[in-house]
Structure formats: C-alpha cells, structure tokens
Short mmCIF file of C-alpha atoms in Angstrom, two decimals:
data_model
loop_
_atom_site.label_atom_id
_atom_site.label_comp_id
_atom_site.label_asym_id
_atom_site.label_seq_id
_atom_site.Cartn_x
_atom_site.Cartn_y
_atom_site.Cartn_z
CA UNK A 1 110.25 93.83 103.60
CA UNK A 2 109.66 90.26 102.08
CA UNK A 3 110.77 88.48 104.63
CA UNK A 4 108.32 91.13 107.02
CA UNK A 5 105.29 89.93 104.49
CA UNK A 6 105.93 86.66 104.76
CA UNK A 7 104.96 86.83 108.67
CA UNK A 8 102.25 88.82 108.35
CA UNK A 9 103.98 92.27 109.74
CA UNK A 10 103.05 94.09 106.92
CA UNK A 11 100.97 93.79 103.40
CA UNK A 12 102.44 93.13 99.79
CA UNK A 13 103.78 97.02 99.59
CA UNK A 14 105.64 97.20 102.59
CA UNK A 15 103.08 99.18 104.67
CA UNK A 16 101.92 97.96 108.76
CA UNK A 17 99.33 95.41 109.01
CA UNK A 18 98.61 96.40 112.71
CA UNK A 19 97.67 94.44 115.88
CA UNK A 20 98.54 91.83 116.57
CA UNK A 21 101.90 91.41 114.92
CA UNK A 22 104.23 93.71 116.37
CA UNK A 23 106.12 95.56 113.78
CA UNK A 24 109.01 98.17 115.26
CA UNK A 25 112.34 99.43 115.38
CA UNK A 26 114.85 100.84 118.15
CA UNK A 27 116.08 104.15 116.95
CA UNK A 28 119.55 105.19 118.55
CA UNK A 29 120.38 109.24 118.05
CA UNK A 30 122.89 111.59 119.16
CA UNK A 31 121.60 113.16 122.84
CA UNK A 32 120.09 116.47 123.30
CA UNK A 33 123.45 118.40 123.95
CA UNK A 34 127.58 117.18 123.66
CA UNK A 35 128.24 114.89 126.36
CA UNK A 36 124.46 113.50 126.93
CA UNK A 37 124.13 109.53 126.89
CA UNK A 38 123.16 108.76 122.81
CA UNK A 39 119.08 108.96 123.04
CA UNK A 40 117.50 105.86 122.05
CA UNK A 41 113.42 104.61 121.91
CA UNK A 42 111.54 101.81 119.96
CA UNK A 43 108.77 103.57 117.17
CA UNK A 44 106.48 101.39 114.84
CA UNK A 45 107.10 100.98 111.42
CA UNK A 46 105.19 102.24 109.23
CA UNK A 47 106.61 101.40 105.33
CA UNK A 48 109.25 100.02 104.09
CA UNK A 49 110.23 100.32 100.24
CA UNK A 50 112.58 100.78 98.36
CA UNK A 51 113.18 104.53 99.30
CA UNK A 52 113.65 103.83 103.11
CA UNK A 53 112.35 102.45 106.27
CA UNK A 54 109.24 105.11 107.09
CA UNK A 55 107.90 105.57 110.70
CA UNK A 56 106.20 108.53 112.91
CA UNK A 57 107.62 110.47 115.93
CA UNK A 58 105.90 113.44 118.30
CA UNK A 59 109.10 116.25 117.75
CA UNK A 60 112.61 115.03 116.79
CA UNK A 61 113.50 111.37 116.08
CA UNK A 62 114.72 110.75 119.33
CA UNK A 63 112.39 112.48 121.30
CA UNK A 64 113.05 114.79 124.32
CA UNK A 65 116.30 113.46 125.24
CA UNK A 66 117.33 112.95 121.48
CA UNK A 67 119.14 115.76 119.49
CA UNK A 68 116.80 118.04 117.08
CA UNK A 69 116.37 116.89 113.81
CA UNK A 70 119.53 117.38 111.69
CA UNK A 71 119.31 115.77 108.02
CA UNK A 72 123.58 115.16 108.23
CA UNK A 73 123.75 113.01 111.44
CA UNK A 74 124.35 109.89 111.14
CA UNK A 75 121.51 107.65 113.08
CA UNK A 76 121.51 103.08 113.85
CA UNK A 77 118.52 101.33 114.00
CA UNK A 78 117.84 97.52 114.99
CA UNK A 79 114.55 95.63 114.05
CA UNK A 80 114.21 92.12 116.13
CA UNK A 81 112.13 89.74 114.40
CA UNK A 82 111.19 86.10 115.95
CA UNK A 83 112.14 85.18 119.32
CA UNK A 84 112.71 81.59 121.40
CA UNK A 85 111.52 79.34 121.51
CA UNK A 86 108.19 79.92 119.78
CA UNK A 87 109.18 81.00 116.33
CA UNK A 88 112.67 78.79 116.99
CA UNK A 89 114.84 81.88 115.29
CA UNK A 90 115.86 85.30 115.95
CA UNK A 91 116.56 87.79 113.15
CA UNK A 92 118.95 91.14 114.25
CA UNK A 93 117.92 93.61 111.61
CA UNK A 94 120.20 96.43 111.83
CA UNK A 95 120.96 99.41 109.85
CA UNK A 96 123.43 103.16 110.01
CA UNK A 97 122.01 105.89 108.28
CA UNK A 98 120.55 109.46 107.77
CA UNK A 99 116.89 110.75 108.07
CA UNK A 100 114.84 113.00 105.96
CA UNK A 101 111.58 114.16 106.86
CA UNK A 102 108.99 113.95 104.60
CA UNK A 103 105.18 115.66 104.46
CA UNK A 104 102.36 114.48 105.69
CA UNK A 105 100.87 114.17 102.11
CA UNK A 106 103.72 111.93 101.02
CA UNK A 107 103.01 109.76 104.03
CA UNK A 108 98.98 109.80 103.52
CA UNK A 109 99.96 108.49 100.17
CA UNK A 110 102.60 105.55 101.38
CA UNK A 111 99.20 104.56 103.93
CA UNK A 112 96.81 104.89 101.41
CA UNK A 113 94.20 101.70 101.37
CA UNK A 114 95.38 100.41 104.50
CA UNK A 115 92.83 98.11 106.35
CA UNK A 116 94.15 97.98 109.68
CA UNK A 117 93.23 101.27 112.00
CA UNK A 118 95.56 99.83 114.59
CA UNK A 119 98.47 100.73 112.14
CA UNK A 120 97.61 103.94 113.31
CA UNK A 121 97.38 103.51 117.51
CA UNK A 122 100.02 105.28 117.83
CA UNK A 123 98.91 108.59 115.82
CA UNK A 124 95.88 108.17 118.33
CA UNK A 125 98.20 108.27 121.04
CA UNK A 126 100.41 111.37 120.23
CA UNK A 127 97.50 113.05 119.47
CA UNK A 128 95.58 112.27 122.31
CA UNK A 129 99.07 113.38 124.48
CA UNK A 130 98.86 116.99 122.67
CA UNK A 131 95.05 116.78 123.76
CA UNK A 132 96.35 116.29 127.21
CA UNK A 133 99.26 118.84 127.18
CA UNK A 134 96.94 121.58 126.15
CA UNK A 135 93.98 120.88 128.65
CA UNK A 136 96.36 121.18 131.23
CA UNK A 137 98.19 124.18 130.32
CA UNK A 138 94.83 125.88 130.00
CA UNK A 139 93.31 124.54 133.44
CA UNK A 140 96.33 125.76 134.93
CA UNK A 141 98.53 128.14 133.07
CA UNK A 142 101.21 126.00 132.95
CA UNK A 143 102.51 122.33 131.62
CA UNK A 144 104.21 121.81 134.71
CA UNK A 145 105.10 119.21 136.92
CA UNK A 146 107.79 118.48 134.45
CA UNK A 147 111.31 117.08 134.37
CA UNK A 148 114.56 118.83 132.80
CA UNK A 149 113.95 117.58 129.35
CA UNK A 150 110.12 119.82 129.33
CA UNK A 151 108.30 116.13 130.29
CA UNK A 152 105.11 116.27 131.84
CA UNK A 153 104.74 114.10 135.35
CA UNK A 154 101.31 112.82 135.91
CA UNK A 155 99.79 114.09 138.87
CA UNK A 156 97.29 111.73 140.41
CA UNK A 157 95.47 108.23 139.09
CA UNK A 158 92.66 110.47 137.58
CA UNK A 159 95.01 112.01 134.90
CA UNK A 160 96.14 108.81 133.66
CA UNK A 161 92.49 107.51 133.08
CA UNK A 162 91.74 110.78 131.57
CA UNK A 163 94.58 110.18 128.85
CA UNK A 164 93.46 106.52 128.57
CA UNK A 165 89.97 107.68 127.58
CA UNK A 166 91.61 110.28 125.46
CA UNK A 167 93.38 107.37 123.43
CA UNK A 168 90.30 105.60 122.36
CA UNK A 169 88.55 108.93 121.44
CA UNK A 170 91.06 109.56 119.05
CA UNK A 171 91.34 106.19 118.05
CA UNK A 172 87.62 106.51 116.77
CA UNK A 173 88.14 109.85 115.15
CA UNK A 174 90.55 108.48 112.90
CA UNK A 175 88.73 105.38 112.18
CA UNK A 176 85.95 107.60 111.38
CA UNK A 177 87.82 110.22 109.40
CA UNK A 178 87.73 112.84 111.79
CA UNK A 179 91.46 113.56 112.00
CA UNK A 180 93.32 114.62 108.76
CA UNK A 181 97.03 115.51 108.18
CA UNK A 182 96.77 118.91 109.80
CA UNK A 183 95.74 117.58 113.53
CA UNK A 184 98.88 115.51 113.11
CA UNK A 185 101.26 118.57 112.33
CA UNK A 186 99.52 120.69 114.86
CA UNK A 187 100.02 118.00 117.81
CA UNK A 188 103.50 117.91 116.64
CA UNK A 189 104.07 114.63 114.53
CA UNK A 190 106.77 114.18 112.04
CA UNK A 191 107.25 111.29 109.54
CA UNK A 192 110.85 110.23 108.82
CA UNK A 193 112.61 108.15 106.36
CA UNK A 194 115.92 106.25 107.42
CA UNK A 195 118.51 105.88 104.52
CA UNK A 196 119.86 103.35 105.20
CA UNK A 197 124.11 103.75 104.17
CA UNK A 198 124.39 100.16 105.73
CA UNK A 199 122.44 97.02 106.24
CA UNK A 200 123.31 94.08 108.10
CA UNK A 201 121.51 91.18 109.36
CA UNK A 202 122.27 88.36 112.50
CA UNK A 203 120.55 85.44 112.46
CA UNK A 204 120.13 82.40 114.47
CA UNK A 205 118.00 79.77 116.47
CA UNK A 206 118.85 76.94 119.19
CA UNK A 207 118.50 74.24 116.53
CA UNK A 208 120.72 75.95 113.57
CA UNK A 209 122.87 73.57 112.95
CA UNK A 210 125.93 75.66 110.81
CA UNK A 211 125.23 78.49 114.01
CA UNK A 212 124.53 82.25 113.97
CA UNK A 213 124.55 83.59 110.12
CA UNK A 214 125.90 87.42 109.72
CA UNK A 215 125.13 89.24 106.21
CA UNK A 216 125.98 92.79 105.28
CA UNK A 217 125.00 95.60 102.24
CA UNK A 218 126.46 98.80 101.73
CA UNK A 219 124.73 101.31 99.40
CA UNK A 220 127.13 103.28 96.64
CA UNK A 221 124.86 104.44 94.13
CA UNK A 222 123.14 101.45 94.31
CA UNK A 223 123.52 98.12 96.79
CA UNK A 224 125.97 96.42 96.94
CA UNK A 225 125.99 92.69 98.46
CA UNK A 226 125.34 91.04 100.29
CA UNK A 227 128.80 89.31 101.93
CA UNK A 228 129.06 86.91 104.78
CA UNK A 229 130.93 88.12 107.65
CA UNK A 230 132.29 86.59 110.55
CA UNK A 231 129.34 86.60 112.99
CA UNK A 232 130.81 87.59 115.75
CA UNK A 233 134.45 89.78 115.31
CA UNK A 234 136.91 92.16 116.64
CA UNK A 235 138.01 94.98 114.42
CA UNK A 236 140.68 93.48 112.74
CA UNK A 237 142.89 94.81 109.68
CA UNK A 238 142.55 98.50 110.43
CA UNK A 239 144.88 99.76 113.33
CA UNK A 240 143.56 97.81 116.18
CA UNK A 241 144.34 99.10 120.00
CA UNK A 242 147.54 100.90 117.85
CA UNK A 243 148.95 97.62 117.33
CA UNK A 244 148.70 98.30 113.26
CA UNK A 245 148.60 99.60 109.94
CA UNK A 246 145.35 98.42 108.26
CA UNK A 247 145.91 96.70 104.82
CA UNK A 248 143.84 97.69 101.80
CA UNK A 249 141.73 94.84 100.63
CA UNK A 250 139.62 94.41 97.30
CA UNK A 251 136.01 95.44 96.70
CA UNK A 252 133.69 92.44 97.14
CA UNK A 253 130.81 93.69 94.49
CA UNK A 254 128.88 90.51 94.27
CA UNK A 255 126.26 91.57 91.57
CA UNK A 256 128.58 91.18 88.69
CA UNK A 257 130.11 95.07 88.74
CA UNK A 258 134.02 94.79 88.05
CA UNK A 259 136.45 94.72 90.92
CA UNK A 260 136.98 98.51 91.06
CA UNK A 261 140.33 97.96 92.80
CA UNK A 262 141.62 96.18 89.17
CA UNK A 263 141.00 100.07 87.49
CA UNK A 264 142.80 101.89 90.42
CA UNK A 265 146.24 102.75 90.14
CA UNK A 266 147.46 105.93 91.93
CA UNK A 267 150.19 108.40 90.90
CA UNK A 268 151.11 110.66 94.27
CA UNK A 269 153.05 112.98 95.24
CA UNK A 270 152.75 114.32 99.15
CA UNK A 271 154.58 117.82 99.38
CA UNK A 272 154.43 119.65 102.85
CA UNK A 273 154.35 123.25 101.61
CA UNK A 274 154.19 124.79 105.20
CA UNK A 275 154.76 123.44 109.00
CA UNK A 276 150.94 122.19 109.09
CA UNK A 277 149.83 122.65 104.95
CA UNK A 278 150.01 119.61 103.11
CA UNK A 279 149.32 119.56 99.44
CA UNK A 280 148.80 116.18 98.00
CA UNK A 281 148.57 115.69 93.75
CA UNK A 282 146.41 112.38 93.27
CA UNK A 283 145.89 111.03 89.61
CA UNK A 284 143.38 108.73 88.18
CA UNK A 285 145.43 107.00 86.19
CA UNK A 286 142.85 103.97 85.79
CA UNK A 287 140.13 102.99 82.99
CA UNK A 288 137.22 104.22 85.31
CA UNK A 289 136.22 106.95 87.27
CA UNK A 290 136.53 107.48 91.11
CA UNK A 291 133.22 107.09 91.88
CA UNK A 292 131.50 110.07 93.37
CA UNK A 293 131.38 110.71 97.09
CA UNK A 294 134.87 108.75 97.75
CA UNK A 295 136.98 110.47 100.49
CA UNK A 296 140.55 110.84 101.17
CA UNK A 297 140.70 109.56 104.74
CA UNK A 298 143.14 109.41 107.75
CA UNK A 299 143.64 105.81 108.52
CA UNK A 300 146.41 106.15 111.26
CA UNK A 301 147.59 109.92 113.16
CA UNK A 302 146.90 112.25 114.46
CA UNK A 303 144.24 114.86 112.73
CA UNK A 304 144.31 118.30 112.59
CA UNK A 305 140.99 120.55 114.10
CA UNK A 306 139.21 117.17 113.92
CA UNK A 307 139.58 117.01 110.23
CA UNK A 308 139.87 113.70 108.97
CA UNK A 309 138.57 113.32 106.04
CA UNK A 310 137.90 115.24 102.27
CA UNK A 311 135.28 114.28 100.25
CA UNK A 312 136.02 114.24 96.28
CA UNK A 313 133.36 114.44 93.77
CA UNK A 314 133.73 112.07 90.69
CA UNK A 315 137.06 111.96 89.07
CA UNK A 316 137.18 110.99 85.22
CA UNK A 317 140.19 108.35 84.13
CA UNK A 318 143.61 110.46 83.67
CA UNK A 319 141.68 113.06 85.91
CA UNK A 320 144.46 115.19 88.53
CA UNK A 321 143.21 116.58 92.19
CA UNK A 322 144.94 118.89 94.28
CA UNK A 323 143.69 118.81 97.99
CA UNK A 324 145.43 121.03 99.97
CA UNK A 325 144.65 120.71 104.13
CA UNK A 326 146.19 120.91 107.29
CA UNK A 327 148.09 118.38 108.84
CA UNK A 328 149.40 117.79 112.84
CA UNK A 329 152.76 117.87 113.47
CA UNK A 330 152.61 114.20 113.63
CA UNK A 331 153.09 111.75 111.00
CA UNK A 332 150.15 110.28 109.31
CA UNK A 333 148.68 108.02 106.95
CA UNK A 334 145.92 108.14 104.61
CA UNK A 335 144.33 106.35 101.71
CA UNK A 336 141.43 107.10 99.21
CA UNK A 337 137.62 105.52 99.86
CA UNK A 338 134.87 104.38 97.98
CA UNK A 339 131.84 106.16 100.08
CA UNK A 340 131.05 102.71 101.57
CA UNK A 341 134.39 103.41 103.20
CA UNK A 342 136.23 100.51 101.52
CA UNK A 343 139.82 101.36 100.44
CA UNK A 344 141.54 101.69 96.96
CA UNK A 345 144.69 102.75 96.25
CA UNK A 346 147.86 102.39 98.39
CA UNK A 347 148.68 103.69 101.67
CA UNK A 348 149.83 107.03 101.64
CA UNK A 349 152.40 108.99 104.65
CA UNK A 350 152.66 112.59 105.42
CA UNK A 351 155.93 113.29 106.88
CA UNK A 352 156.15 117.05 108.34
CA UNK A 353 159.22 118.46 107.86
CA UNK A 354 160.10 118.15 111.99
CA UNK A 355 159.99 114.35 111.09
CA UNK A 356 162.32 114.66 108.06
CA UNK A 357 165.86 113.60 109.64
CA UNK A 358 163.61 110.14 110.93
#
C-alpha cells in the first residue's frame, strides 16, 4: 500500500485515486465446473489495508467462466506495478489466498471521502451492463444471442453505442448521488476481500545492478517475514520429479519470535490397527504450544480418498493427540506443519502391514 501511495495509485489510507494511474489486479479462480481451464480476469483495486486487498466484481470473483463464490477455495492474484523503460523497474506483486465478501455498507465506509469519481468507472460500467441486460430482455423476451457461459453477444454497431452512452449516464448519476448501495446489489455487484495466506514480491529493472530481487511473507497469526528467496527456482528439498525425500528445515521468523523448531521435539508412535486404519500418538513434548491450524501432512505416498492432510487445533506443551485415518496400501511419509506449511518435527513412515517383511 505504501509503496502504491508513493506513486500516486492510491491516497494515504489505501483507497483508489482513479484516472489516470492505473491501479489493478489479475484474479486467477478455479473454472466454472471440474476440468474447465482455471478462470482468470484483471479487476481494479479498490482498498488495501491491513484487513485485505478490497475490489468489486458483477457475480462471482471470476466471473462467468469462474467458479461461484466459495469462502474455502483457495484463489492467486498478481498486481504489476512500473514497466520499461519509462519507470526503469517492474514490481510482480503476487499473492495465494481466500475471499470473503463483505456488504455494501462496509465498502461505502472503506470509500468514504474519496475525491476521484473515476475510482468508481467501473461501478458505472456494471451498472450500466445490468441497464443493458434488462432493456433487452424486455424489448425482446429474452437475453439472447448468448454464448454457453449465459454471455450476451452484441448484435449490431447501434447496441454498442447504446451501452457507451449508458456508461456516462451512470457515470453522472453517481457523481451526482443518484446511485446508492442498493442499485449496486440489484445489478449484481459484490465486493470482496482477498486474505492474503501468502505474499511475495519480484522485482527488477534493466539497470539493477545485483539483478531481479524475490521477497516472500507468510501469515500465521500474524506476518511473518519477509525472506529473500532465490529469484528464480525449481522446487527443490521436497520430493522433486520422485527423485526425494524432502528435509525439514528451521522456521525463518525474522521479527524476533523464537525459532519454533528449538521447542519441538516429537514423541511417536505409528500403529496400523487395521489393513488401511492408521492410528498415530503425537506428543508435545516441547516448552510451547503447536500453534493452532498446524496440519499433519503427507509429504511422500500415496493418499487415501484424496486425504492428505489433518488439521490440529492448538496443542499445549506435554499435550497427547490421537489421529486416527486411513492410509493406502502403500508406504508413506508424513510430518507435522505450521499452517504456513513449514515443517517441524521429524519425518514420520507408515508401514502397512503388507509392507512389514520389507
């Protein structure tokens, strides 16, 4: 958001400054049904604070093609900021989290005091799209021409110019108050908030010196970061192409917290009670608590119905779990994760009892 004020994309509290610095985001979603191409479309920002990144869409996130709104699935962004050779930098903003929708109150709030009635162009233009939807449907009984997804198809040159002058009507009707939160619900607008579960950001220009610079946070509570990574990297560490085990590597908390992996020391005991039951005994037997929303996770195997992973709520120092699941008939491995998915803990294998005599 800072670095967003700074050029002029938005105003001291994170919210759109309008025409004519572009301010946006590419949204990538999960397509309308299994098996569909991942839907993905560019909206304008509206806020960003601390809560979230805050932007408007006509329907679900991802629009026709996109999957309905679902607060659980997991959605990326990417905001591009500068470009060559004219601002002599380029800034890869990009983020993995989940949405929430919020009212139209909260968001008249967030845009409360806002100078710049271009900040709002595109509410005009959604609008002015229901406007067009409806005239049609009424002149003829029917939205159609339309493609698979429910689209409309314009018809002749005279339809477009009749949705360009609807554009600046509305655009005057909201500079002039005559639109309020209830036209924008009734033509079908919904304001989202991304939270963001991951940040990361890839920068670089034709005259940086040191090269492309590649920083990530991860959110646990609170964030955490940021760390330099390797700008640009295969997957290495975790099993790679099959060719190996992944080793368990430290926490990197860089605002002071204590190296969580120093208060982690695990007592186990794997038993297979049945040919695909496995009932693993885990004990905290560390200073601090587990944090809250770690996961016991399948690292390397096969899973069983998909299932590869159990969530854990917090468990207190000396704390003992039982998780009980199914397992292939494979041999596995799995480790406990802090919810940013970093591991703590050793390596754990579940034998079933086929497997025994190897």
């Amino acid at each position: 958001r800072k670095r967003s004020e700074r050029r002029g994309a938005c105003d001291s509290r994170g919210r759109a400054r309008g025409f004519p610095t572009p301010w946006a985001l590419t949204l990538a979603t999960n397509g309308k049904r299994q098996g569909d191409a991942p839907a993905i479309r560019s909206l304008g920002i509206q806020v960003v604070d601390a809560d979230g990144i805050v932007f408007v869409a006509r329907g679900a996130p991802g629009g026709a093609l996109g999957c309905d709104y679902d607060a659980d699935s997991k959605v990326s962004i990417c905001h591009l900021a500068g470009n060559y050779p004219g601002a002599d930098f380029e800034e890869q903003w990009r983020a993995e989290g989940v949405l929430e929708e919020i009212s139209f109150s909260q968001w008249s709030r967030l845009m409360e005091g806002t100078a710049a009635v271009d900040a709002q162009s595109l509410e005009a233009q959604m609008v002015a799209c229901n406007d067009f939807e409806n005239h049609r449907s009424r002149e003829s009984g029917s939205f159609d021409p339309t493609d698979s997804a429910g689209r409309l198809y314009f018809q002749s040159s005279a339809e477009v110019t009749s949705l360009h002058e609807g554009v600046a009507q509305r655009t005057t009707d909201i500079k002039d108050g005559r639109l309020d939160a209830s036209a924008f619900e009734d033509a079908g607008l919904r304001v989202y908030r991304l939270k963001a579960e991951r940040m990361e950001m890839l920068g670089g220009g034709p005259r940086w010196p040191q090269g492309p610079s590649r920083f990530e946070w991860n959110f646990c509570g609170q964030w955490q970061g940021p760390r330099q990574i390797l700008p640009y990297s295969l997957p290495r560490g975790r099993e790679v192409m099959g060719a190996s085990l992944f080793a368990p590597t430290a926490l990197d908390i860089s605002d002071g917290l204590q190296t969580l992996l120093d208060n982690f020391d695990l007592k186990k005991a794997v038993q297979i009670e049945a040919e695909s039951i496995a009932s693993c005994i885990l004990q905290n037997t560390g200073s601090q608590p587990w944090p809250g929303g770690s996961c016991f996770r399948l690292v390397h195997g096969e899973a069983a119905h998909g299932i590869n992973e159990l969530h854990l709520d917090e468990v207190s120092a000396g704390e003992v779990v039982q998780l009980t699941f199914e397992v292939s008939s494979a041999v596995s491995h799995w480790v406990l994760c802090t919810a940013c998915g970093t591991p703590f803990g050793c390596l754990l294998q579940i034998v079933p009892p086929g497997h025994l005599s190897n």
